[in-house]
Coordinates of C-alpha atoms and ligand atoms in Angstrom, one line a residue:
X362 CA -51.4 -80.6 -29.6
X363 CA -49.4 -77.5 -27.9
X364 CA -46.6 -77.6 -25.6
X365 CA -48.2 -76.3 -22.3
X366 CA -44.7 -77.2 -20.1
X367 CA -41.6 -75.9 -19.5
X368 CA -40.1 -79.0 -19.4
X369 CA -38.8 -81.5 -22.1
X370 CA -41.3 -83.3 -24.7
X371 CA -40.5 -86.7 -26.0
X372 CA -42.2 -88.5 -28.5
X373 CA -42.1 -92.5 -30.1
X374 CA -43.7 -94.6 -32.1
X375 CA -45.8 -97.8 -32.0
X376 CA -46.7 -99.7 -28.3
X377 CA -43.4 -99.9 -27.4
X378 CA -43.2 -96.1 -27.5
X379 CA -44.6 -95.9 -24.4
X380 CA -41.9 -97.5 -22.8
X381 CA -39.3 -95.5 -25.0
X382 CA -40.7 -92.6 -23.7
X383 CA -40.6 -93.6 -19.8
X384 CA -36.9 -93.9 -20.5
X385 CA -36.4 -91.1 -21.9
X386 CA -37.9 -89.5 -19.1
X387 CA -35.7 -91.4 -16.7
X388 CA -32.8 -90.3 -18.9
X389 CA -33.6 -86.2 -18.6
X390 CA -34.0 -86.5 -15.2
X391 CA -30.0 -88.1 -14.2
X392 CA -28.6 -85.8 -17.1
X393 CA -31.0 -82.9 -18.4
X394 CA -29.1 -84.0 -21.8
X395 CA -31.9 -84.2 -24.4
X396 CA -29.1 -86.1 -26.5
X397 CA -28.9 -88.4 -23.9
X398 CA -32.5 -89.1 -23.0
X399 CA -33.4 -89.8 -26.6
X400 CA -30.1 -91.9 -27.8
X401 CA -31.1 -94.1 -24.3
X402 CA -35.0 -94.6 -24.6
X403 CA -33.5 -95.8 -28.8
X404 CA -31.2 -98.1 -27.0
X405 CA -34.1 -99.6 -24.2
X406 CA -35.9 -100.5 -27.0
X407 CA -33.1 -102.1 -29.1
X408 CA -32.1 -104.0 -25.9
X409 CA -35.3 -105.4 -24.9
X410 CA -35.3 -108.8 -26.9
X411 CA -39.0 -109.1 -26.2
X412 CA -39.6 -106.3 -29.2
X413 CA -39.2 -108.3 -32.2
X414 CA -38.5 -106.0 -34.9
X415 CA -36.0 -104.0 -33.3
X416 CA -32.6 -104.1 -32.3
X417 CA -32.3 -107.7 -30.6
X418 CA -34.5 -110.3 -31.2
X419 CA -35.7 -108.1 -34.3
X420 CA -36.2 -109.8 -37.4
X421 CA -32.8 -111.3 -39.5
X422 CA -32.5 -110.9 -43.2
X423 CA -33.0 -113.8 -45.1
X424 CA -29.5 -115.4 -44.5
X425 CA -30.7 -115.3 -41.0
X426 CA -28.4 -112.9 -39.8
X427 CA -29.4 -109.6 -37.9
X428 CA -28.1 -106.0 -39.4
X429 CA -29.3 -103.1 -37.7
X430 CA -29.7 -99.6 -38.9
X431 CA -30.0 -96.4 -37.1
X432 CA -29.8 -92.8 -37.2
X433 CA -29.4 -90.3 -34.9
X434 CA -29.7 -86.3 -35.8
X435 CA -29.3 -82.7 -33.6
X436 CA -31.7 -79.4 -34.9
X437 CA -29.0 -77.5 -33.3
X438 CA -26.0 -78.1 -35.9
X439 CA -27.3 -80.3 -38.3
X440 CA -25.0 -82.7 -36.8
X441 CA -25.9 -86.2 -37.9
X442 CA -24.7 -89.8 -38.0
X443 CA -26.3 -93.4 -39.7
X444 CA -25.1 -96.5 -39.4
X445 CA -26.3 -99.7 -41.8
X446 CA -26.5 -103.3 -41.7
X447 CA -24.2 -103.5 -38.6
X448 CA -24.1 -107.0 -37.5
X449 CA -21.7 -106.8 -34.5
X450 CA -23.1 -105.1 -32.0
X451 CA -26.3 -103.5 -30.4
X452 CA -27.9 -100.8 -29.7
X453 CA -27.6 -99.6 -33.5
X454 CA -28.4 -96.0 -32.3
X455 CA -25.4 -95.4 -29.8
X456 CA -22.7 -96.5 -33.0
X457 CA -24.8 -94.0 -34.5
X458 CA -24.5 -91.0 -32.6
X459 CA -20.6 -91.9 -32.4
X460 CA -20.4 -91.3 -36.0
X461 CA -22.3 -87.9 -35.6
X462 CA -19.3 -86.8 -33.2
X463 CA -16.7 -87.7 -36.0
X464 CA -15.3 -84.6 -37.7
X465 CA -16.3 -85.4 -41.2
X466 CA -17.9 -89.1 -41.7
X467 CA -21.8 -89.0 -41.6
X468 CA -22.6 -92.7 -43.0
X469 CA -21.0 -95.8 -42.3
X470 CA -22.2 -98.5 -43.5
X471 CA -21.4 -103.0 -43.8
X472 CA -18.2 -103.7 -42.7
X473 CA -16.7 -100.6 -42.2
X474 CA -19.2 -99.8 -39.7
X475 CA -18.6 -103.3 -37.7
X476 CA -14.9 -102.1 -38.0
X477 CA -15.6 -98.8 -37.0
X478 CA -18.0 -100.1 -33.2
X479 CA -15.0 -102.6 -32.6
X480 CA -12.4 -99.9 -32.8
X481 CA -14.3 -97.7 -30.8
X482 CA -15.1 -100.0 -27.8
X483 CA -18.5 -100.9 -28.4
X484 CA -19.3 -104.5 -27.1
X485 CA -18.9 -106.9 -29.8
X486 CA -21.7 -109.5 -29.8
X487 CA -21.5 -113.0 -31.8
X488 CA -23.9 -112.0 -34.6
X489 CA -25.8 -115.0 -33.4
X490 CA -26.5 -113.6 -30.2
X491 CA -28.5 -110.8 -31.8
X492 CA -31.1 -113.4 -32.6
X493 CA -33.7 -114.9 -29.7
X494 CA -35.2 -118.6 -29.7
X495 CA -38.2 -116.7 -31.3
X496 CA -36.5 -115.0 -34.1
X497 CA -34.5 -118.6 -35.0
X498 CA -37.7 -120.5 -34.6
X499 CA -39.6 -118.0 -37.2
X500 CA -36.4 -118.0 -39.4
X501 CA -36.7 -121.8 -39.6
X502 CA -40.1 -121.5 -40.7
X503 CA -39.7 -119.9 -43.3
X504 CA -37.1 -121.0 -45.1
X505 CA -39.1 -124.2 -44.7
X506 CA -42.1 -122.5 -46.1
X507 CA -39.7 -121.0 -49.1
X508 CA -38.1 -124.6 -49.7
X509 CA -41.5 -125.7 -50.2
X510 CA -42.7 -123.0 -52.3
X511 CA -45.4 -122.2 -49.8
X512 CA -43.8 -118.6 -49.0
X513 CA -42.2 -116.2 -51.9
X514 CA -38.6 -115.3 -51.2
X515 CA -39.0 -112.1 -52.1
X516 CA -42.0 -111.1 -49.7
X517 CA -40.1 -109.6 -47.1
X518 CA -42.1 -109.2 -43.8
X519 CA -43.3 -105.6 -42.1
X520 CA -41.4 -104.2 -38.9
X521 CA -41.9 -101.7 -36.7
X522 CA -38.9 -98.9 -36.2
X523 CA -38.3 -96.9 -32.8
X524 CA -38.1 -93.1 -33.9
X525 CA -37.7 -91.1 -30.5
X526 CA -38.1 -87.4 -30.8
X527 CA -37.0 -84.2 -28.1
X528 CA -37.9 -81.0 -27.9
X529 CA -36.6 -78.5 -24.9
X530 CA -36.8 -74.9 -25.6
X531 CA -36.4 -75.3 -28.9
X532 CA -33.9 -77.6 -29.4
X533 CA -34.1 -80.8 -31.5
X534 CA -33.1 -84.5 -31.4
X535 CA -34.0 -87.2 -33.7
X536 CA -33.0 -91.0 -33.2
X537 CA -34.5 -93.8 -35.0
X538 CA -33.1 -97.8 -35.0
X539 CA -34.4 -100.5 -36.7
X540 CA -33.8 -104.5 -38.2
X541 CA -35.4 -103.1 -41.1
X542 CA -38.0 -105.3 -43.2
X543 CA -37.5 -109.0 -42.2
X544 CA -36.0 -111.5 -44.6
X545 CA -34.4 -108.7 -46.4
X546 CA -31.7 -109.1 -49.0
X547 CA -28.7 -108.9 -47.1
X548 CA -27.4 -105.2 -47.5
X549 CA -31.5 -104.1 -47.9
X550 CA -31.3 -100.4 -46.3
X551 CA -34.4 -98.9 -45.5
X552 CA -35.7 -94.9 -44.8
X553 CA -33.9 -95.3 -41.3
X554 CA -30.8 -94.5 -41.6
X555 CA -31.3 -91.7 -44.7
X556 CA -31.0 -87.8 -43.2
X557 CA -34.3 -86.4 -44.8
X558 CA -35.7 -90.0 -45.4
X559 CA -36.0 -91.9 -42.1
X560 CA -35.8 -88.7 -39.6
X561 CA -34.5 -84.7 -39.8
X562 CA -34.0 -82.5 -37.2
X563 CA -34.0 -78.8 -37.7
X564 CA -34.1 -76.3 -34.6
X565 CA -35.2 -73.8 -37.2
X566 CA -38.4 -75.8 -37.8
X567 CA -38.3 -78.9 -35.8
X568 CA -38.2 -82.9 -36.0
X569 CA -39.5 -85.9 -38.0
X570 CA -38.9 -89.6 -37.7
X571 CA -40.8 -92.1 -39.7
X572 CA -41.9 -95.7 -39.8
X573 CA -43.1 -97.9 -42.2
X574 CA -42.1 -99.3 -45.7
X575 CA -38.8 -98.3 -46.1
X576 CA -38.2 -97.5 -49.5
X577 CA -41.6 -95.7 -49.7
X578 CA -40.2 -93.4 -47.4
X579 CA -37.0 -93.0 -48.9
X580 CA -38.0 -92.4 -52.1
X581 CA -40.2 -89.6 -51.1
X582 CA -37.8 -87.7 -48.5
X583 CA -40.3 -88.3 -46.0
X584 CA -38.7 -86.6 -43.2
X585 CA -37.5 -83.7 -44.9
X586 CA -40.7 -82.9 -46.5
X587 CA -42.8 -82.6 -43.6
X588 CA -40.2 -80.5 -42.2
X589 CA -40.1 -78.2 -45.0
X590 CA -43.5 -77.9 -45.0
X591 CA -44.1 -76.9 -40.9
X592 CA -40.8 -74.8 -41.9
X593 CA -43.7 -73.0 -44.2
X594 CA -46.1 -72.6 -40.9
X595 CA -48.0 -76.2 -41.2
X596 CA -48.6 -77.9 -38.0
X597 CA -47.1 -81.1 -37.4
X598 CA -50.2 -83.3 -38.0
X599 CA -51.1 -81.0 -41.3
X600 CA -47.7 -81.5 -42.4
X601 CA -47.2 -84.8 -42.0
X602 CA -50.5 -85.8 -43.3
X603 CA -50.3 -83.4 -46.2
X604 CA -47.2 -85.3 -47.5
X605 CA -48.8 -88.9 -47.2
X606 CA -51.7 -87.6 -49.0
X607 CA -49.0 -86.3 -51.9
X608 CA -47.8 -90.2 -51.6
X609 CA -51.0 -92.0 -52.1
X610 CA -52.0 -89.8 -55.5
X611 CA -48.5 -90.5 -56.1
X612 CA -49.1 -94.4 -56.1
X613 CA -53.0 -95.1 -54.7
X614 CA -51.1 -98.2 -53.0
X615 CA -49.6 -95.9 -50.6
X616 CA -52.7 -95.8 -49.2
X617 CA -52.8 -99.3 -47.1
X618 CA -48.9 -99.7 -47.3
X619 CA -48.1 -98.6 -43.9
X620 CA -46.6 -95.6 -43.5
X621 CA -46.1 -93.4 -40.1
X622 CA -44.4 -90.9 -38.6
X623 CA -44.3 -88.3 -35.6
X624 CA -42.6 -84.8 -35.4
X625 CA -42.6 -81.8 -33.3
X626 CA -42.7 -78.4 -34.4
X627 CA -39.8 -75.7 -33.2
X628 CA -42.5 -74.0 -30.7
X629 CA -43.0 -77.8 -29.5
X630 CA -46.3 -78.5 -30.9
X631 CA -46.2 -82.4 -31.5
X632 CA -48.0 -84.1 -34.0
X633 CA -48.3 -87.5 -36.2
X634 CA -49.5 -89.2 -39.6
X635 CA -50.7 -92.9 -40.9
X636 CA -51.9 -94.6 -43.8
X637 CA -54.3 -97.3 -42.5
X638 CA -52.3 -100.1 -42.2
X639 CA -53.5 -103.4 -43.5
X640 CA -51.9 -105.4 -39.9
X641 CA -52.2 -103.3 -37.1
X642 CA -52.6 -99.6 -36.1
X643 CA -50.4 -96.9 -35.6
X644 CA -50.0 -95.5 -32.1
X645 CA -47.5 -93.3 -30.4
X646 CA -46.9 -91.6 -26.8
X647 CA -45.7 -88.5 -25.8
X648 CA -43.7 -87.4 -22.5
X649 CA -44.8 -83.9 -21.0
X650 CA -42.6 -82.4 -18.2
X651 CA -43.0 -86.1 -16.9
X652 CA -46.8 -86.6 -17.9
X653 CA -47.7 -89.5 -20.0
X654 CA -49.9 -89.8 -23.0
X655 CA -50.4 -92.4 -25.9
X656 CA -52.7 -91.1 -28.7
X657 CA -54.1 -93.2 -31.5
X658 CA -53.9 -90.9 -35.2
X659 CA -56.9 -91.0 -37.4
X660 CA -54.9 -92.4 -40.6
X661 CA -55.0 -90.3 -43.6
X662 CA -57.8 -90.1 -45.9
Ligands
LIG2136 N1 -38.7 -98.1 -42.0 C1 -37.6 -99.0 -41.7 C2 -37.2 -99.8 -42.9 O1 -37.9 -99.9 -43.9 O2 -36.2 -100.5 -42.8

């Protein structure tokens, strides 16, 4: 898919993408920040506690308390900022870009990054106002499930992250926020937050964000290899396909674990890869100069 308009491209994962992408739209066009339009379609997402595995109302760990992670990067100057397991306030990816202004912190992470929002203004919520009727109720269920040996404690439930993606002549912006896997150990950190896991941005090659089983991603630099490799000339879908087909003859179980993610290419050629997921299918949307697309990847074979 090429880049046929002058104007901005923005690009997000799963359903709610589309409506990620609308605001990001609605963002460009008060601002022309590209910063701006993707930190605030992250944040629509995170604040809409009909979306359950992000932001509010996403899913708590097993303690039944919400921590968030984000991560926000700029292809311009590398410049870069993650926050983990922040439990006092919302959206994740706003805390996140805060730390990419710092002068020299990139990561914060637990308490020092609930420290960190409250000293810098960010609305503090009660943790338990992080959590919906829906999120308590599902909570609730489980641990009844688990205190009946009915559900293993360790099986930790599958989420869907917002990644957003910009492009505008050339320029980069990667943002991606999450709950993470639900029921998690408390402290669990996913792909998300990881520079080169979870997302990259790289105006000399482009952007990444992924979505999926955390530490699958992680493990494999996710981001940073598809960027390398459209870096080397590889579209966006070859690239990103090319390095979940090096993950499943890694580990065949790759193959149905669910694993995603979208990227643009420095010329603004967008493109995405997917395992076939065992519960639902991958889809993303795209924002053109203000035309609307969602587009449903063949997974990888
Ligand atoms: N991909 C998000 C996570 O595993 O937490």
């Amino acid at each position: 898919m090429s880049n046929a308009a002058d104007g901005p491209i923005f690009v997000a994962t799963w359903d709610f993408g589309g409506q990620a992408v609308r605001a990001a739209w609605d963002a460009w066009q008060r601002s022309r920040g590209l910063e701006d339009a993707c930190v605030e379609a992250t944040a629509a997402i995170e604040l809409d506690p009909a979306i359950p595995t992000v932001g509010i109302g996403g899913l708590p760990n097993r303690e039944g308390v919400m921590e968030l992670d984000a991560g926000f990067m700029r292809g311009s100057d590398l410049r870069c900022g993650s926050v983990a397991a922040l439990r006092v306030t919302c959206p994740a990816i706003t805390v996140a870009r805060r730390v990419s202004q710092l002068p020299s912190h990139t990561f914060l992470v637990g308490q020092g990054v609930d420290q960190f929002a409250i000293a810098e203004g960010f609305e503090r919520y009660d943790p338990d106002a992080l959590l919906t009727d829906k999120t308590r109720d599902e909570f609730a269920q489980r641990q009844a499930k688990v205190a009946r040996k009915q559900a293993d404690a360790e099986r930790m439930v599958g989420h869907d992250t917002v990644g957003v993606l910009g492009w505008h002549a050339g320029q980069t912006v990667a943002c991606v926020a999450t709950s993470g896997l639900g029921f998690k150990r408390p402290g669990r950190v996913g792909d998300s937050p990881i520079i080169g896991g979870g997302l990259y941005a790289d105006d000399t090659a482009g952007c990444v964000v992924c979505t999926g089983i955390g530490e699958e991603l992680a493990r494999h630099a996710v981001a940073v290899r598809v960027l390398d490799a459209m870096k080397a000339g590889a579209p966006p879908n070859e690239a990103g396909g090319a390095v979940l087909r090096m993950m499943i003859d890694r580990d065949p179980a790759n193959a149905s674990r669910g694993l995603a993610l979208i990227a643009i290419d420095k010329a603004g050629s967008v493109g995405a890869a997917t395992t076939r997921s065992r519960n639902h299918e991958f889809e993303y949307h795209v924002c053109r100069a203000g035309g609307f697309e969602r587009v449903d990847p063949d997974p990888v074979q």
